[in-house]
Coordinates of C-alpha atoms and ligand atoms in Angstrom, one line a residue:
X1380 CA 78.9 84.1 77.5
X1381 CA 81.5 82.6 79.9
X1382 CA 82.1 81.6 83.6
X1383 CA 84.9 83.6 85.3
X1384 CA 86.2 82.9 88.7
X1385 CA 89.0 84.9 90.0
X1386 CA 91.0 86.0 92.6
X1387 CA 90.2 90.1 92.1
X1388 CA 87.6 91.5 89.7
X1389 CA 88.5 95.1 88.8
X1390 CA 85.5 97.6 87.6
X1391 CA 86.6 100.4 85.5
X1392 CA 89.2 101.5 83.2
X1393 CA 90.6 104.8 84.8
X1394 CA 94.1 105.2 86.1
X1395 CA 93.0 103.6 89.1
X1396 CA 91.5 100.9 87.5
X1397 CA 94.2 100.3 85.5
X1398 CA 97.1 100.5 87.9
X1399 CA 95.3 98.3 90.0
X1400 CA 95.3 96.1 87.4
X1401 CA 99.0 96.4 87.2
X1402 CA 99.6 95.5 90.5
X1403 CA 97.4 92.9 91.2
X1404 CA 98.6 91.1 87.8
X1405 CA 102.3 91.4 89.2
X1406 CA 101.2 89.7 92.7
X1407 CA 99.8 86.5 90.5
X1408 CA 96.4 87.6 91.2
X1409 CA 95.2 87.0 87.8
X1410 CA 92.3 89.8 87.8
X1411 CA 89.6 90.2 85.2
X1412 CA 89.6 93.8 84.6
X1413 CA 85.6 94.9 83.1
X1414 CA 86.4 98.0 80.7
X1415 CA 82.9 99.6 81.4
X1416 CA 81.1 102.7 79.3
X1417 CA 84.0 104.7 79.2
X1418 CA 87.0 102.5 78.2
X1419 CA 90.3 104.4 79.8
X1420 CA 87.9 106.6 81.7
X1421 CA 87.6 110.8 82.0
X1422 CA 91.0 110.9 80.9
X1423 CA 90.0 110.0 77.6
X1424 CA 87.6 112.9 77.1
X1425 CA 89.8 115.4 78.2
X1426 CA 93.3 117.3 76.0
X1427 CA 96.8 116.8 77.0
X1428 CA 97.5 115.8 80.6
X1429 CA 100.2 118.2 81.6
X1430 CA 100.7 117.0 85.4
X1431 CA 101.4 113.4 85.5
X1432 CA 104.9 113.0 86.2
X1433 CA 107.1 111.6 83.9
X1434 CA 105.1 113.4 81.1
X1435 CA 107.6 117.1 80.7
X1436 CA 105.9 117.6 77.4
X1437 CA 102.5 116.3 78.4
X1438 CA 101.0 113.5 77.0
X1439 CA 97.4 113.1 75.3
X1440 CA 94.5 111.6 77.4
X1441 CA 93.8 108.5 75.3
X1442 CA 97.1 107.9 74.6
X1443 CA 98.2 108.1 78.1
X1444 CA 95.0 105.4 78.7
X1445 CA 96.4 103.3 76.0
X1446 CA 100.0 102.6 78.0
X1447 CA 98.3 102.0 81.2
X1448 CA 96.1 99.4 79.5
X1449 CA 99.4 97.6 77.5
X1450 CA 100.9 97.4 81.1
X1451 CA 98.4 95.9 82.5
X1452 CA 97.8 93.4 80.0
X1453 CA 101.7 92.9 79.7
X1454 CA 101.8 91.5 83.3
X1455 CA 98.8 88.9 82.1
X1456 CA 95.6 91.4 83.1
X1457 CA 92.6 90.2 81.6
X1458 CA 91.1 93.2 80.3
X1459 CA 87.3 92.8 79.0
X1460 CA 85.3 95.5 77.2
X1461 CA 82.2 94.6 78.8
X1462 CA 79.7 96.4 82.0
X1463 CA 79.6 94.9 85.2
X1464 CA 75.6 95.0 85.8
X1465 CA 74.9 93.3 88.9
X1466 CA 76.7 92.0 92.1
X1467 CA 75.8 90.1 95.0
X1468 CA 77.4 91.5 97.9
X1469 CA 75.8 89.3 100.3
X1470 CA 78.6 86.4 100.5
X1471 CA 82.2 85.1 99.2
X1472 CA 82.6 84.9 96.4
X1473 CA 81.1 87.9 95.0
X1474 CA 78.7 86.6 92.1
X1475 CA 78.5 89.0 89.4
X1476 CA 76.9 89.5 85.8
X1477 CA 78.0 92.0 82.7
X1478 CA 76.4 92.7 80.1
X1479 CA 77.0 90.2 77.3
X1480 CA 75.7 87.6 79.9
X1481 CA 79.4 86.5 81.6
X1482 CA 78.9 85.3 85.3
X1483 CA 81.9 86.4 87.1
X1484 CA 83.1 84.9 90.4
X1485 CA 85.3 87.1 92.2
X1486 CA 87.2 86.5 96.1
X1487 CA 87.5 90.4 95.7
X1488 CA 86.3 93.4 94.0
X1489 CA 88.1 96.6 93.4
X1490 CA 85.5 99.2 92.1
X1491 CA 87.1 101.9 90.3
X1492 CA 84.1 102.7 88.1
X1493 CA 85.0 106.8 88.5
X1494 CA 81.9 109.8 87.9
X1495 CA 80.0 111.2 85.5
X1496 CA 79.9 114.8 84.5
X1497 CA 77.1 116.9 86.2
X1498 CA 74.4 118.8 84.2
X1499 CA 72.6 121.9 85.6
X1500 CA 69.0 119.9 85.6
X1501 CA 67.4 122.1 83.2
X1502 CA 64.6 120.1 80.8
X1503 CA 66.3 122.4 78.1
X1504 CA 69.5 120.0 78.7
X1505 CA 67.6 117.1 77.8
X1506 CA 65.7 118.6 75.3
X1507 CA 69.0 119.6 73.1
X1508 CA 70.9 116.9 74.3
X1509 CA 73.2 115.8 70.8
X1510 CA 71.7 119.1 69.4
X1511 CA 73.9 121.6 71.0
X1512 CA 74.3 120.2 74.4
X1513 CA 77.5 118.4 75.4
X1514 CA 79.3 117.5 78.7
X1515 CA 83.0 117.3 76.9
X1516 CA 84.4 119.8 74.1
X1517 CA 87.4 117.1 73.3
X1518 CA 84.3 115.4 71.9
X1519 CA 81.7 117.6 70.5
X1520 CA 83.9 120.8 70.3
X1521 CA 84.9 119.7 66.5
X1522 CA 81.4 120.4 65.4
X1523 CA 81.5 124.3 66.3
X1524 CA 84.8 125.6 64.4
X1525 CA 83.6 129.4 64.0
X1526 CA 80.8 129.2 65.6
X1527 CA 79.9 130.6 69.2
X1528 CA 80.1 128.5 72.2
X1529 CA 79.0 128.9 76.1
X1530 CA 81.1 126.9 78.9
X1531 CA 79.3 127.1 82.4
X1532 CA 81.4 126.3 85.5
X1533 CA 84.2 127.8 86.9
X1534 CA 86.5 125.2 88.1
X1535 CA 89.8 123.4 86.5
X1536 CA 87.7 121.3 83.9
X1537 CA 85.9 124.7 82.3
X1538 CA 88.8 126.9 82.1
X1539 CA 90.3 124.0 80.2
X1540 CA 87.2 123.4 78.1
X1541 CA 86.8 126.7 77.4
X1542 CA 90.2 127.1 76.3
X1543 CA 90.1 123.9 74.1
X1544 CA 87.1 126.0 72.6
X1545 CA 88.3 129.2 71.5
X1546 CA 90.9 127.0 69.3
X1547 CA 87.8 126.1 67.4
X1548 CA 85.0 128.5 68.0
X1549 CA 85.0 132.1 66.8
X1550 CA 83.7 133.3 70.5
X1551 CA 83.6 131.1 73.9
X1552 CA 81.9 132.8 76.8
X1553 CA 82.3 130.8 80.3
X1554 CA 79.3 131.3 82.6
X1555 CA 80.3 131.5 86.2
X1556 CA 78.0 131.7 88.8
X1557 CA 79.8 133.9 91.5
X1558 CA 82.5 136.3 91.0
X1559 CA 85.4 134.6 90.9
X1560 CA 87.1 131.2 89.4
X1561 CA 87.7 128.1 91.6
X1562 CA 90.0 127.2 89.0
X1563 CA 94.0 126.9 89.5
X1564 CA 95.6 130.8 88.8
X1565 CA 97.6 128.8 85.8
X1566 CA 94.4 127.8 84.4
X1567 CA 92.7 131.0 85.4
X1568 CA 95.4 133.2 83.6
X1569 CA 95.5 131.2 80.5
X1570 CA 91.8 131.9 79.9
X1571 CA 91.7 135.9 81.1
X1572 CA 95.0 136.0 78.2
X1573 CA 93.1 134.5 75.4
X1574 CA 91.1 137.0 73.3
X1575 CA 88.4 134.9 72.2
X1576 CA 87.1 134.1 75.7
X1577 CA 84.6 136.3 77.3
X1578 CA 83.6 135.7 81.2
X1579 CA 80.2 136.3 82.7
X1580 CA 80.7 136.3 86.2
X1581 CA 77.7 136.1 88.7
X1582 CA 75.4 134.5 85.5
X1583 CA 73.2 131.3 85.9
X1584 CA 71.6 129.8 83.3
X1585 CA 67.8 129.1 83.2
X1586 CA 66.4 127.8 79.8
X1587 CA 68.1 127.2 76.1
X1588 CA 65.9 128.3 73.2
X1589 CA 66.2 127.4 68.8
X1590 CA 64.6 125.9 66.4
X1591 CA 66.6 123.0 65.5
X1592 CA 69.3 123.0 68.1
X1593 CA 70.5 125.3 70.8
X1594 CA 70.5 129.0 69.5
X1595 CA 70.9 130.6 72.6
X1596 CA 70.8 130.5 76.6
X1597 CA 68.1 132.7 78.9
X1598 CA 70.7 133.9 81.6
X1599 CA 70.0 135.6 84.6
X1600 CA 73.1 138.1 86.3
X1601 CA 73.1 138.9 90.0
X1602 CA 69.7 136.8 90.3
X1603 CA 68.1 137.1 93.5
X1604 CA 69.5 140.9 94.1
X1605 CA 68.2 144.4 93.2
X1606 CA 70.4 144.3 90.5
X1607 CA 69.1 141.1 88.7
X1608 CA 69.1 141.3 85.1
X1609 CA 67.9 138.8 82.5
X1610 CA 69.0 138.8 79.3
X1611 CA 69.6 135.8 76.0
X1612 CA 72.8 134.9 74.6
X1613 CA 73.4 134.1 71.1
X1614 CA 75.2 130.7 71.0
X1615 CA 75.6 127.2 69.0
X1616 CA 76.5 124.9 71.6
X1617 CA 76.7 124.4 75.5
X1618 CA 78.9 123.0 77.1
X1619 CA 78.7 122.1 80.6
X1620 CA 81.5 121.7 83.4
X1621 CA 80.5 121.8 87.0
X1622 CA 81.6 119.2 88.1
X1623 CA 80.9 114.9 88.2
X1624 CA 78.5 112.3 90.4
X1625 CA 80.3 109.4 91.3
X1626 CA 79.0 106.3 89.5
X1627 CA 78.0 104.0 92.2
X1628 CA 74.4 103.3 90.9
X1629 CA 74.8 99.1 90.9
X1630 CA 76.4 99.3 94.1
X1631 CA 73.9 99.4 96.6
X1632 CA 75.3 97.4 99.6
X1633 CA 78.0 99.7 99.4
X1634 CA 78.5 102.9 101.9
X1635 CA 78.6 106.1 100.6
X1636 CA 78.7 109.5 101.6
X1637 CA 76.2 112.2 101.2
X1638 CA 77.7 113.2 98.2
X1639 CA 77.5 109.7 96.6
X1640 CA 81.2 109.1 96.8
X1641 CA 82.1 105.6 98.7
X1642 CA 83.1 105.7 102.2
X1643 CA 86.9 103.8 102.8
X1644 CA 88.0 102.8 106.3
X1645 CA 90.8 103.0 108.1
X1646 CA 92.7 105.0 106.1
X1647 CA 93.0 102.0 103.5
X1648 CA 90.9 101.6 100.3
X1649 CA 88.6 98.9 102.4
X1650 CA 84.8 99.7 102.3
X1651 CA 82.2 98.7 104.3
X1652 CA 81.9 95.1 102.8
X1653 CA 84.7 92.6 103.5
X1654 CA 86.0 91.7 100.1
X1655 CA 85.3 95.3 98.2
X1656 CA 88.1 98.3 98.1
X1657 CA 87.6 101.2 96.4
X1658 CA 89.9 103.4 94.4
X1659 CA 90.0 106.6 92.7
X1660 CA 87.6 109.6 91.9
X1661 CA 84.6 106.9 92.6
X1662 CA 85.9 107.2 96.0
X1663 CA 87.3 110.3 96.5
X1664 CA 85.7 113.9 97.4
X1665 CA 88.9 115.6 97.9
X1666 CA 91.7 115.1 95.1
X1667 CA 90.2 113.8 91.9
X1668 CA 93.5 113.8 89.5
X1669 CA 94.9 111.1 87.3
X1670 CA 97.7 111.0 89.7
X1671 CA 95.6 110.2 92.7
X1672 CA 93.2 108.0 91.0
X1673 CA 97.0 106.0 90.3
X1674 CA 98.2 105.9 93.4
X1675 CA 94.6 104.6 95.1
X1676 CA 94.9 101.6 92.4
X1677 CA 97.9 100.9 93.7
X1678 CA 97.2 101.2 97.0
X1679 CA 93.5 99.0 96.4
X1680 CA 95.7 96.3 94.6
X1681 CA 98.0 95.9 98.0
X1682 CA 95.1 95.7 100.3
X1683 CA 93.7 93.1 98.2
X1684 CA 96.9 91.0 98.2
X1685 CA 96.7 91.7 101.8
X1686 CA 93.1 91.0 102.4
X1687 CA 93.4 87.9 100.0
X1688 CA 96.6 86.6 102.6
X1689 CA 95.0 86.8 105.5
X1690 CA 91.5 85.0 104.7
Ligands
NDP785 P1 85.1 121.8 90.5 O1 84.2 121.1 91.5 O2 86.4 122.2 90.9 O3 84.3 123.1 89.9 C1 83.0 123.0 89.5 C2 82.6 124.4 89.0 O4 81.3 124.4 88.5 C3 82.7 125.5 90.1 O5 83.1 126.7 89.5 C4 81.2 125.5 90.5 O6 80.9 126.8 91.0 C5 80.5 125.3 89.2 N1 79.2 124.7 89.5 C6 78.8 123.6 90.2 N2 77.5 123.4 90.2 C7 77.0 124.5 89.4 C8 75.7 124.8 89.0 N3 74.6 124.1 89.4 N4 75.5 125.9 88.3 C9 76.6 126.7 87.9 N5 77.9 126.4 88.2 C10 78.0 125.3 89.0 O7 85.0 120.7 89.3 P2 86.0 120.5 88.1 O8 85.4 119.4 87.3 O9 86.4 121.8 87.4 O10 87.4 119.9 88.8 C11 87.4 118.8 89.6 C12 88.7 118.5 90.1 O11 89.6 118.1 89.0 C13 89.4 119.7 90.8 O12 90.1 119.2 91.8 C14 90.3 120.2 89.7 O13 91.4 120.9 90.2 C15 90.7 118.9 88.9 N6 91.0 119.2 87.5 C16 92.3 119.5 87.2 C17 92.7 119.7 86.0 C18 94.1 120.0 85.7 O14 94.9 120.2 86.6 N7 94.5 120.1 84.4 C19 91.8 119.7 84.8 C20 90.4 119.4 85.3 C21 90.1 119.2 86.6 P3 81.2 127.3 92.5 O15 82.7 127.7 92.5 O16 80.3 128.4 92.6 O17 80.9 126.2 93.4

C-alpha cells in the first residue's frame, strides 16, 4: 500500500488510456496509469486488428496492447496493475483509492476505463455463465473445436466472432434479430462466403436448455407476427455480441448520457467536473474503434497539459 500524488491519474488500459499515457509522460506530467480488469482493454479479447494504420498486415490485439504499453512506460509512465475503486470528486486534488489499498492524489484524472460487453438479460445467461455462455470467442472459442456454436448480434463484433468460430467449430449459426446485418459489407461478405456459417435472420433468443452446460437455445422467428414460429437449436456454446455498456459505475459525480456514456463539453474531452477528461469508447456513442479511442487519448492528454497550465 502506497501514497501517490500526481500531476494526471489515468484509468484504463485501452488505446486511449494508453496514448494518453504517452502524451502526458512526454509533457513531464509524470502520470500514474491504473491497468484496471481488463489490462490493454477490448482490444485484447478480440483477433487481428486490421484497420489501425501503420498495421498493412494487421497486427494481433494483445500484441498491439503490448507496444502501446512499452511506449508509455518508455517516456517514464507509471503503469500499475491495480483498480481504481473510489474517487472523491468533490475538490482538488482528486483523492482516490484502488484496490490493493494505494491512496492516490491526483490534480487531474483522465478516465478511459472503456465498456463492457452487453448480454441479452436472460436468467439462462447467468445460469450457464462459464458453462457454455461467453461474451468473447478469442477467449472461450478454444473450448468448442468441432462442436456447434450460436453468435447473436448482427453488428461488426459478431460477424467477426462468428467468423473466428467457424475456424474452430464444426457449425456457427449467428442469430440476428431483424433482417438484415448492421455490420460493415467487408465483414458482412466474409461471413455469407464461409460455408460453415448459417444466418437466422429475424430470430431472438428466449431461454438456453442442458443438463450440464448449454445444449441448446429456445428461439423464437418473426416473434410478435402471424408468422411467429418457435423452435430449439442444438448448440454447445453461446456467444453473445450486441454490443457494450460503458463502465462508468464508480463515477457518480460524473455526467452521462442516457445511454451511460460520459457527456464531454465543448468539443474537448472536458466533462462536467473541472479536473476530469474523458477519452475513448467510455465516452463515446458514435465511433468506438481503436483508432478513435487513440486519438481521444491524445487529445485528453493535451487538455490536461492545458487545464494543468492555466490553474
Ligand atoms: P453494434 O452496436 O454495431 O451492433 C450490435 C448488434 O447487436 C446489432 O446487430 C444489434 O441489432 C444487435 N443487438 C443489440 N441488442 C440486441 C438484443 N437485445 N437482442 C438481439 N440483438 C441485439 O455493436 P458492435 O459491438 O458489433 O460494434 C460496435 C462498434 O465497433 C461499431 O461501430 C463497429 O463498426 C465497431 N467494430 C469494428 C470492427 C472492425 O472494424 N473490425 C470489429 C468490431 C466492432 P440491431 O441491428 O437490430 O440493433
Amino acid at each position: 500500500m502506497e501514497t501517490i500524488k500526481t500531476k494526471c491519474l489515468i484509468i484504463g488500459s485501452g488505446p486511449a488510456g494508453y496514448t494518453a499515457a504517452i502524451y502526458t509522460s512526454r509533457a513531464n506530467l509524470g502520470p500514474v496509469l491504473y491497468e484496471g480488469m481488463q489490462p490493454g482493454g477490448q482490444l485484447t479479447i478480440t483477433t487481428d486488428i486490421e484497420n489501425f494504420p501503420g498495421y498493412p498486415q494487421g497486427i494481433n490485439g494483445t500484441e498491439m496492447m503490448a507496444q502501446f504499453k512499452e511506449q508509455a512506460m518508455r517516456f517514464g509512465a507509471d503503469v500499475r496493475p491495480n483498480i481504481i475503486t473510489k474517487i472523491d470528486f468533490s475538490s482538488r486534488p482528486f483523492r482516490c483509492e484502488a484496490d490493493n489499498g494505494d491512496k492516490i492524489e491526483a490534480d487531474t484524472i483522465i478516465i478511459a476505463t472503456g465498456a463492457s460487453a452487453k448480454y441479452l438479460g436472460l436468467p439462462d445467461e447467468e445460469k450457464y455463465r462459464g458453462m457454455g455462455v461467453s461474451a468473447c470467442a478469442t477467449c472461450d472459442g478454444f473450448f468448442y473445436r468441432k462442436k456447434k456454436v450460436a453468435v447473436v448480434g448482427g453488428g461488426d463484433t459478431a460477424c467477426e466472432e462468428a467468423l473466428y468460430l467457424s475456424t474452430l467449430a464444426k457449425q456457427v449459426y449467428l442469430i440476428v434479430r431483424k433482417d438484415y446485418l448492421r455490420a460493415s459489407k467487408v465483414m458482412q461478405q466474409r461471413v455469407f462466403d464461409r460455408e460453415n456459417i448459417t444466418i437466422l435472420f429475424n430470430t431472438n433468443t428466449v431461454g438456453l436448455f442442458g443438463e450440464d452446460g448449454v445444449e441448446g437455445a429456445h428461439l423464437i422467428r418473426h416473434k410478435g407476427t402471424p408468422e411467429e414460429e418457435k423452435f430449439d437449436l442444438e448448440i454447445d456454446g453461446f456467444f453473445l455480441a450486441i454490443g457494450h455498456r460503458p463502465n462508468t459505475d464508480i463515477f457518480t459525480a460524473i455526467e452521462v448520457d442516457e445511454a451511460g456514456y460520459i457527456k464531454t463539453f465543448n468539443n474537448t474531452s472536458a466533462t462536467n467536473v473541472e479536473g476530469v477528461f474523458a477519452a475513448g469508447d467510455v465516452a463515446d456513442p458514435r465511433y468506438r474503434q481503436a483508432v478513435t479511442a487513440a486519438g481521444a487519448g491524445c487529445k485528453a492528454a493535451i487538455d490536461v497539459e492545458r487545464f494543468l497550465l492555466e490553474h
